[in-house]
PDB file of C-alpha atoms in Angstrom:
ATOM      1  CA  UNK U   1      87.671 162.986  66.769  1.00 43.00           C
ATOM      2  CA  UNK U   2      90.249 165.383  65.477  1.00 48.00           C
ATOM      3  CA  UNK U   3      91.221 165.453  62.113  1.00 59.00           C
ATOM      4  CA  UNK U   4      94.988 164.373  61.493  1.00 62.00           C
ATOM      5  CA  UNK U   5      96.859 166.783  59.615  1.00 82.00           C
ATOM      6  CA  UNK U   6      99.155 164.826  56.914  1.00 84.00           C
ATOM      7  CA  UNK U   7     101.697 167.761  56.991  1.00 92.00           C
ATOM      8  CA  UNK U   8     102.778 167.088  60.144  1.00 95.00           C
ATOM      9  CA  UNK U   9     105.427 164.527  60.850  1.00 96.00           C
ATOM     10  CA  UNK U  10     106.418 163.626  64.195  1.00 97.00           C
ATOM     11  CA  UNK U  11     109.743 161.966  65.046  1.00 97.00           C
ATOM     12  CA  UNK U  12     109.842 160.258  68.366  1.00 95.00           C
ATOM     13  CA  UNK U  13     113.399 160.893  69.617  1.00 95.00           C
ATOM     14  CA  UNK U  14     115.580 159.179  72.487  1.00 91.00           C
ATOM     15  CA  UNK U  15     118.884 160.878  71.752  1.00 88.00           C
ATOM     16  CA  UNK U  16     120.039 157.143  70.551  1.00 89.00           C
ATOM     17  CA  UNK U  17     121.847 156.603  67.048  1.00 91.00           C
ATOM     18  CA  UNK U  18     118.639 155.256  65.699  1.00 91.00           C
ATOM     19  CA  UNK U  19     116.974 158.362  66.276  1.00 91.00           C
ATOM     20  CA  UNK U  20     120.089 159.973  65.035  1.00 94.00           C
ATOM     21  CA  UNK U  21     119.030 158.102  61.442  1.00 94.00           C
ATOM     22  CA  UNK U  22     115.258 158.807  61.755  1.00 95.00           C
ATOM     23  CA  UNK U  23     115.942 162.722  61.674  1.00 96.00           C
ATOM     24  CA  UNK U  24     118.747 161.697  59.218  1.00 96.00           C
ATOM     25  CA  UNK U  25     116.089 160.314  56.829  1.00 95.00           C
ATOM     26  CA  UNK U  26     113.012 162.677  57.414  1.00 96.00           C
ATOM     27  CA  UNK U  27     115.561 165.412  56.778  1.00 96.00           C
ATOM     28  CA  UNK U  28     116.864 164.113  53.713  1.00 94.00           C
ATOM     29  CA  UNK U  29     112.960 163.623  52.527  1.00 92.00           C
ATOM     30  CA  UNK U  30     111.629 167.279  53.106  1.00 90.00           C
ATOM     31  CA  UNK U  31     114.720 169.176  52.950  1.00 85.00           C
ATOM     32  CA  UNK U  32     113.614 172.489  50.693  1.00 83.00           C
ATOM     33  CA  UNK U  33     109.785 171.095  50.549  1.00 90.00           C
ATOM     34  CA  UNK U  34     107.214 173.505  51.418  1.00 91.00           C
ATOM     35  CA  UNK U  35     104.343 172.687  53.558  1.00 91.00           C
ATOM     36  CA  UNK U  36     105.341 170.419  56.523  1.00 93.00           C
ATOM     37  CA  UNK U  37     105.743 170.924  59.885  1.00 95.00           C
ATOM     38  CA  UNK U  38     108.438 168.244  62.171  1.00 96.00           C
ATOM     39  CA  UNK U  39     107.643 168.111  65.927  1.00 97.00           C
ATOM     40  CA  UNK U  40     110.477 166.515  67.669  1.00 97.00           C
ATOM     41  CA  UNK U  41     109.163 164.630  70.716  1.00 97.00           C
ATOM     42  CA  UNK U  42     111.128 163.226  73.314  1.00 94.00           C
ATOM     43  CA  UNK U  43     109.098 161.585  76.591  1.00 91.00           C
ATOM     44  CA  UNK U  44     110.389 161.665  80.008  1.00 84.00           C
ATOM     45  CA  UNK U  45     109.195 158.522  81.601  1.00 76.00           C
ATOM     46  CA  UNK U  46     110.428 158.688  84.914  1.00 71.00           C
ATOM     47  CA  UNK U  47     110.348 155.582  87.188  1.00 71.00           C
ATOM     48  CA  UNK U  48     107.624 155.155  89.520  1.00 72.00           C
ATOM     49  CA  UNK U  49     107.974 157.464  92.420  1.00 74.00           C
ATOM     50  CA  UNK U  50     108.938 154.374  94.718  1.00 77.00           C
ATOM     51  CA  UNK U  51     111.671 153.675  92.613  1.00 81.00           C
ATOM     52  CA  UNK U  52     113.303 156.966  94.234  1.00 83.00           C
ATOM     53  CA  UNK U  53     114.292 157.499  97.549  1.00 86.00           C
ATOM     54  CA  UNK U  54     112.396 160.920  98.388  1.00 87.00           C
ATOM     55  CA  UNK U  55     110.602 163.189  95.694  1.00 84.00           C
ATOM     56  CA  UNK U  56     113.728 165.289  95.398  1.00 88.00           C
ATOM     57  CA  UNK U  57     115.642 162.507  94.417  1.00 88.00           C
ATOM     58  CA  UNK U  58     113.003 162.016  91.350  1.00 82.00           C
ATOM     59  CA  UNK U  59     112.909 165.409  90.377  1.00 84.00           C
ATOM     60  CA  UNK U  60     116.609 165.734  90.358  1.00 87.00           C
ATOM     61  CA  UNK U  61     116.463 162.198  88.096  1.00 82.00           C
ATOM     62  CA  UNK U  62     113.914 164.325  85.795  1.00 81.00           C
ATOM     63  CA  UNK U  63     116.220 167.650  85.631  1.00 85.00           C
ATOM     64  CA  UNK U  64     119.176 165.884  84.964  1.00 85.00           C
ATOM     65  CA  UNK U  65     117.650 164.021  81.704  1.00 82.00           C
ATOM     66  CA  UNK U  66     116.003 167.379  80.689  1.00 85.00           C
ATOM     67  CA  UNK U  67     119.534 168.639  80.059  1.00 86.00           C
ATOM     68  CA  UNK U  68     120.662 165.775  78.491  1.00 87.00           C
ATOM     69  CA  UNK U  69     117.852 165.732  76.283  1.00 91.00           C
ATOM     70  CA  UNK U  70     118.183 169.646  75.704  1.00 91.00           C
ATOM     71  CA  UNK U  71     121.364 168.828  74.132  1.00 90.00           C
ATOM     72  CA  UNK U  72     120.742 166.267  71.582  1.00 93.00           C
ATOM     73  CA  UNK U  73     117.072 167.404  70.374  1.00 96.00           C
ATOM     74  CA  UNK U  74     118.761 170.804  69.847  1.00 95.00           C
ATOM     75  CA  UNK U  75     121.151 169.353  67.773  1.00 96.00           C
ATOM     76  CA  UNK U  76     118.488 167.339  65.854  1.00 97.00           C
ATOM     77  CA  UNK U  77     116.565 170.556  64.819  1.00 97.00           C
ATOM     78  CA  UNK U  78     120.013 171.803  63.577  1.00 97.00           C
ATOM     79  CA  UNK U  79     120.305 169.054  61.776  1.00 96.00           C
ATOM     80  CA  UNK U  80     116.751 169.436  59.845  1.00 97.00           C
ATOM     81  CA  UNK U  81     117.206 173.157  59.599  1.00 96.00           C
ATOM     82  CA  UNK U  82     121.036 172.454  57.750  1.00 96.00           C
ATOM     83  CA  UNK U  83     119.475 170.106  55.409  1.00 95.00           C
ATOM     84  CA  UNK U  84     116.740 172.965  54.020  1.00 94.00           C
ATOM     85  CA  UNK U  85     113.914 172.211  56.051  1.00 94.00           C
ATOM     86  CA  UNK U  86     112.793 175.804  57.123  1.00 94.00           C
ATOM     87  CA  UNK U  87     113.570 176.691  61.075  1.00 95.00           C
ATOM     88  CA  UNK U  88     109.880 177.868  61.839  1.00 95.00           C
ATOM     89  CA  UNK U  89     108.329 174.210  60.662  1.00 95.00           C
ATOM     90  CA  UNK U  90     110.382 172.819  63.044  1.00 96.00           C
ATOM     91  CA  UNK U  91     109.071 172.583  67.026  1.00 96.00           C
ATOM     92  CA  UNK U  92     110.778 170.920  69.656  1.00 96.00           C
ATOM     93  CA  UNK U  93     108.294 168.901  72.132  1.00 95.00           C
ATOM     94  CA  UNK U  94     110.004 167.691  75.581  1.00 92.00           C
ATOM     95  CA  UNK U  95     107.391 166.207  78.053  1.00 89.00           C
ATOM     96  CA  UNK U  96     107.026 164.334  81.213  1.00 84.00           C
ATOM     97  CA  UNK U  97     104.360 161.967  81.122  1.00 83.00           C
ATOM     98  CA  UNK U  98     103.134 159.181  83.484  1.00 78.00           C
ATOM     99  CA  UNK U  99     101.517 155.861  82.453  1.00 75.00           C
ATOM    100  CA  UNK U 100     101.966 151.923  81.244  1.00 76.00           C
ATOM    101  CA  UNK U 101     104.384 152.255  78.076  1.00 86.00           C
ATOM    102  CA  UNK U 102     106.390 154.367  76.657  1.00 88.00           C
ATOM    103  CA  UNK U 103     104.650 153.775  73.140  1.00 91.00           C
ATOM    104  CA  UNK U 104     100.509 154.923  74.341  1.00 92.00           C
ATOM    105  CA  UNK U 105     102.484 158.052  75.484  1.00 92.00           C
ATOM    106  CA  UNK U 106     104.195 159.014  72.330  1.00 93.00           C
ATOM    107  CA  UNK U 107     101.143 157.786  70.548  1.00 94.00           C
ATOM    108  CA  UNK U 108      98.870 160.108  72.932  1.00 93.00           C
ATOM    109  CA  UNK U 109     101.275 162.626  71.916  1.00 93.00           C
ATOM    110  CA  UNK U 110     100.331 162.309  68.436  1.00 92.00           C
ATOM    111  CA  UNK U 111      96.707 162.473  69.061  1.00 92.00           C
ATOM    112  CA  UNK U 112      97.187 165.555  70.867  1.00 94.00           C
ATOM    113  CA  UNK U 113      99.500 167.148  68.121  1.00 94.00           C
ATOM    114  CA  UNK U 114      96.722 165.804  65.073  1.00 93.00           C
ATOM    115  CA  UNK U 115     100.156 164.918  63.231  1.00 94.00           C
ATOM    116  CA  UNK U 116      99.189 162.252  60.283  1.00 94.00           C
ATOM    117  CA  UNK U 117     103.173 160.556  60.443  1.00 95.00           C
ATOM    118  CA  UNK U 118     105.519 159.620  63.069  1.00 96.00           C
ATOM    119  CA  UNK U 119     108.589 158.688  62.576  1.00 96.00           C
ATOM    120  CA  UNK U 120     110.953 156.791  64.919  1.00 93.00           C
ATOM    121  CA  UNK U 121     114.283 154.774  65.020  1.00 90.00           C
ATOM    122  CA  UNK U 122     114.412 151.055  65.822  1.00 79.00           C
ATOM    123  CA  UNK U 123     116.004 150.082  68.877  1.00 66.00           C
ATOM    124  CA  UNK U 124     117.331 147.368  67.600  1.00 54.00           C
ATOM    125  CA  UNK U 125     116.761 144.631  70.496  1.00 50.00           C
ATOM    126  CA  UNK U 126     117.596 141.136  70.342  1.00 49.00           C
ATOM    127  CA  UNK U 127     114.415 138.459  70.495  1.00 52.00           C
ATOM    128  CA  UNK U 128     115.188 137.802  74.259  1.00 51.00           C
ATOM    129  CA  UNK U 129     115.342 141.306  75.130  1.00 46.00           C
ATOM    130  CA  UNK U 130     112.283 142.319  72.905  1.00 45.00           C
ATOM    131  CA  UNK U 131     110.617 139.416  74.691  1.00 44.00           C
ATOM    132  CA  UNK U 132     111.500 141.006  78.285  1.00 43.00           C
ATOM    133  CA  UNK U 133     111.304 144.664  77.824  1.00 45.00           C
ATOM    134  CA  UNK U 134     108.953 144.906  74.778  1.00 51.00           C
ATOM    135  CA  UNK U 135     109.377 146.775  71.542  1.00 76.00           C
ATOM    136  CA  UNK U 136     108.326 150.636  71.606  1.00 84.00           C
ATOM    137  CA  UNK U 137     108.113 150.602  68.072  1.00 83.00           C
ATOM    138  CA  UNK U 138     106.779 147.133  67.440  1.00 84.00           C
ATOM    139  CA  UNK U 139     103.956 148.859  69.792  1.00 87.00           C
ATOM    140  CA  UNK U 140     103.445 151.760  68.270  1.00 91.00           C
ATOM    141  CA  UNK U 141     103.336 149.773  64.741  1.00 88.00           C
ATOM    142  CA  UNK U 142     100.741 147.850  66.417  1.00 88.00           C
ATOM    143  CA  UNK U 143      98.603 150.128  68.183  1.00 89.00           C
ATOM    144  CA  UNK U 144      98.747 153.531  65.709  1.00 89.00           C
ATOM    145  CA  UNK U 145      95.192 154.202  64.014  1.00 89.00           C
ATOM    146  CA  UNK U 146      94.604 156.513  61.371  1.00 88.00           C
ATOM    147  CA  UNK U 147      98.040 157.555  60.701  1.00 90.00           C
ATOM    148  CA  UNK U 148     101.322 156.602  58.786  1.00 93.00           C
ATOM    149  CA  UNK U 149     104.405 154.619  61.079  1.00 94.00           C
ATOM    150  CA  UNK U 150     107.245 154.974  59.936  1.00 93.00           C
ATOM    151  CA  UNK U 151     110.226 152.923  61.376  1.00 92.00           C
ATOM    152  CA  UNK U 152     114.060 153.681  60.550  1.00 91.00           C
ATOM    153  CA  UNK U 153     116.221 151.027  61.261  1.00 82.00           C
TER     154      UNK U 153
END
Protein backbone atom coordinates (compact mmCIF):
# COMPACT_ATOMS: atom_id res chain seq x y z
CA UNK A 1 0.00 0.00 0.00
CA UNK A 2 1.24 3.47 -0.67
CA UNK A 3 1.95 5.73 1.91
CA UNK A 4 -0.45 8.89 2.01
CA UNK A 5 1.32 12.01 2.01
CA UNK A 6 -0.47 14.51 4.65
CA UNK A 7 0.79 17.55 2.58
CA UNK A 8 -1.28 16.95 -0.05
CA UNK A 9 -4.84 18.15 -0.11
CA UNK A 10 -7.12 17.32 -2.77
CA UNK A 11 -10.28 19.31 -3.54
CA UNK A 12 -12.82 17.49 -5.58
CA UNK A 13 -14.31 20.21 -7.83
CA UNK A 14 -17.66 20.35 -10.00
CA UNK A 15 -17.50 24.01 -10.99
CA UNK A 16 -20.74 24.37 -8.51
CA UNK A 17 -20.87 27.21 -5.74
CA UNK A 18 -20.09 24.62 -3.17
CA UNK A 19 -16.95 23.90 -4.70
CA UNK A 20 -16.62 27.57 -5.17
CA UNK A 21 -16.52 27.60 -0.98
CA UNK A 22 -14.33 24.45 -0.64
CA UNK A 23 -11.36 26.26 -2.57
CA UNK A 24 -12.69 29.38 -0.71
CA UNK A 25 -11.85 27.68 2.63
CA UNK A 26 -8.69 25.52 1.79
CA UNK A 27 -7.37 28.80 0.42
CA UNK A 28 -8.04 30.80 3.30
CA UNK A 29 -6.29 27.80 5.50
CA UNK A 30 -2.84 27.53 3.63
CA UNK A 31 -2.62 30.82 2.11
CA UNK A 32 1.37 31.82 2.75
CA UNK A 33 1.99 28.18 4.48
CA UNK A 34 4.87 26.34 3.25
CA UNK A 35 4.80 22.74 2.53
CA UNK A 36 1.50 21.67 0.83
CA UNK A 37 0.65 20.76 -2.36
CA UNK A 38 -3.54 21.30 -3.72
CA UNK A 39 -4.52 19.01 -6.64
CA UNK A 40 -7.69 20.22 -8.08
CA UNK A 41 -9.65 17.25 -9.45
CA UNK A 42 -12.55 17.42 -11.49
CA UNK A 43 -14.06 13.82 -13.00
CA UNK A 44 -15.69 13.52 -16.26
CA UNK A 45 -18.27 10.88 -15.84
CA UNK A 46 -19.77 10.60 -19.03
CA UNK A 47 -23.05 8.64 -19.49
CA UNK A 48 -22.93 5.20 -20.59
CA UNK A 49 -22.12 4.99 -24.22
CA UNK A 50 -25.87 3.92 -24.96
CA UNK A 51 -27.00 6.93 -23.53
CA UNK A 52 -25.53 8.65 -26.85
CA UNK A 53 -26.62 8.27 -30.16
CA UNK A 54 -23.19 7.33 -32.00
CA UNK A 55 -19.62 7.61 -30.33
CA UNK A 56 -19.19 11.05 -31.83
CA UNK A 57 -22.05 12.25 -30.18
CA UNK A 58 -20.27 11.13 -26.69
CA UNK A 59 -17.09 12.48 -27.43
CA UNK A 60 -18.49 15.76 -28.48
CA UNK A 61 -20.62 15.50 -24.87
CA UNK A 62 -16.96 14.93 -23.28
CA UNK A 63 -15.19 17.98 -25.27
CA UNK A 64 -17.77 20.25 -24.61
CA UNK A 65 -17.57 19.74 -20.60
CA UNK A 66 -13.71 19.78 -20.90
CA UNK A 67 -14.05 23.45 -21.83
CA UNK A 68 -16.43 24.20 -19.44
CA UNK A 69 -14.48 22.70 -16.85
CA UNK A 70 -11.19 24.42 -18.27
CA UNK A 71 -12.80 27.55 -17.34
CA UNK A 72 -13.82 27.30 -13.83
CA UNK A 73 -10.82 25.01 -12.43
CA UNK A 74 -8.59 27.71 -13.99
CA UNK A 75 -10.20 30.18 -12.14
CA UNK A 76 -10.04 28.09 -8.91
CA UNK A 77 -6.17 27.85 -9.06
CA UNK A 78 -6.29 31.70 -9.45
CA UNK A 79 -8.12 31.87 -6.71
CA UNK A 80 -5.56 29.75 -4.36
CA UNK A 81 -2.60 31.37 -6.01
CA UNK A 82 -4.32 35.21 -5.06
CA UNK A 83 -4.80 34.14 -1.59
CA UNK A 84 -0.73 33.25 -1.07
CA UNK A 85 -0.74 29.75 -1.74
CA UNK A 86 2.40 29.43 -4.05
CA UNK A 87 1.50 28.72 -8.01
CA UNK A 88 3.90 25.59 -8.29
CA UNK A 89 1.95 23.65 -5.20
CA UNK A 90 -0.91 23.99 -7.08
CA UNK A 91 -1.81 21.13 -10.02
CA UNK A 92 -4.81 20.99 -11.90
CA UNK A 93 -6.17 17.21 -12.44
CA UNK A 94 -9.07 16.87 -15.22
CA UNK A 95 -9.92 13.15 -15.98
CA UNK A 96 -12.34 10.95 -17.69
CA UNK A 97 -13.07 7.98 -15.84
CA UNK A 98 -15.59 5.10 -16.24
CA UNK A 99 -17.28 3.14 -13.41
CA UNK A 100 -20.36 2.84 -10.66
CA UNK A 101 -20.15 6.33 -8.72
CA UNK A 102 -18.85 9.28 -9.01
CA UNK A 103 -17.41 9.08 -5.31
CA UNK A 104 -14.97 5.38 -5.84
CA UNK A 105 -13.64 7.55 -8.76
CA UNK A 106 -12.59 10.62 -6.96
CA UNK A 107 -11.65 8.38 -4.12
CA UNK A 108 -9.46 6.14 -6.66
CA UNK A 109 -8.13 9.39 -7.58
CA UNK A 110 -6.84 9.94 -4.24
CA UNK A 111 -5.26 6.62 -3.95
CA UNK A 112 -3.51 7.22 -7.04
CA UNK A 113 -2.34 10.83 -6.03
CA UNK A 114 -1.21 9.32 -2.13
CA UNK A 115 -2.90 12.76 -1.00
CA UNK A 116 -3.72 12.35 2.99
CA UNK A 117 -6.98 15.18 2.65
CA UNK A 118 -9.67 15.81 0.28
CA UNK A 119 -11.68 18.36 0.37
CA UNK A 120 -15.08 18.83 -1.32
CA UNK A 121 -18.30 21.03 -1.28
CA UNK A 122 -21.71 19.67 -0.26
CA UNK A 123 -24.23 19.47 -2.79
CA UNK A 124 -26.67 20.31 -0.77
CA UNK A 125 -29.62 17.78 -1.80
CA UNK A 126 -32.85 17.50 -0.24
CA UNK A 127 -33.68 13.90 1.67
CA UNK A 128 -35.80 12.79 -1.41
CA UNK A 129 -33.25 13.62 -3.83
CA UNK A 130 -30.30 12.24 -1.65
CA UNK A 131 -32.53 9.19 -1.40
CA UNK A 132 -32.78 8.92 -5.41
CA UNK A 133 -29.51 10.06 -6.68
CA UNK A 134 -27.25 9.39 -3.63
CA UNK A 135 -24.84 11.67 -1.86
CA UNK A 136 -21.18 11.92 -3.46
CA UNK A 137 -19.96 13.20 -0.39
CA UNK A 138 -22.03 11.27 2.10
CA UNK A 139 -20.09 8.40 0.00
CA UNK A 140 -16.95 9.48 0.06
CA UNK A 141 -17.40 10.25 4.01
CA UNK A 142 -18.37 6.75 4.13
CA UNK A 143 -16.09 4.87 2.10
CA UNK A 144 -12.52 7.06 2.57
CA UNK A 145 -9.80 4.93 4.58
CA UNK A 146 -6.76 6.23 5.88
CA UNK A 147 -7.23 9.77 5.11
CA UNK A 148 -8.89 13.09 6.37
CA UNK A 149 -12.67 14.17 4.58
CA UNK A 150 -13.29 17.19 4.68
CA UNK A 151 -16.82 18.52 3.68
CA UNK A 152 -17.65 22.37 3.07
CA UNK A 153 -21.07 23.12 3.18
Amino acid sequence: MNRLKNNHIVIAVDGSENSRRAVAYVGELLGGLKGFMVTLLHVIHAPEEDFFSSPLERERWIKSGRKKVERWITEYRDMLVAVGVDAGDVSIRAIERDGPSLAQLILAEMQFLEAGTIVLGRQGLSPKEEFLFGSVSKQIVSHARNCTVWVVQ
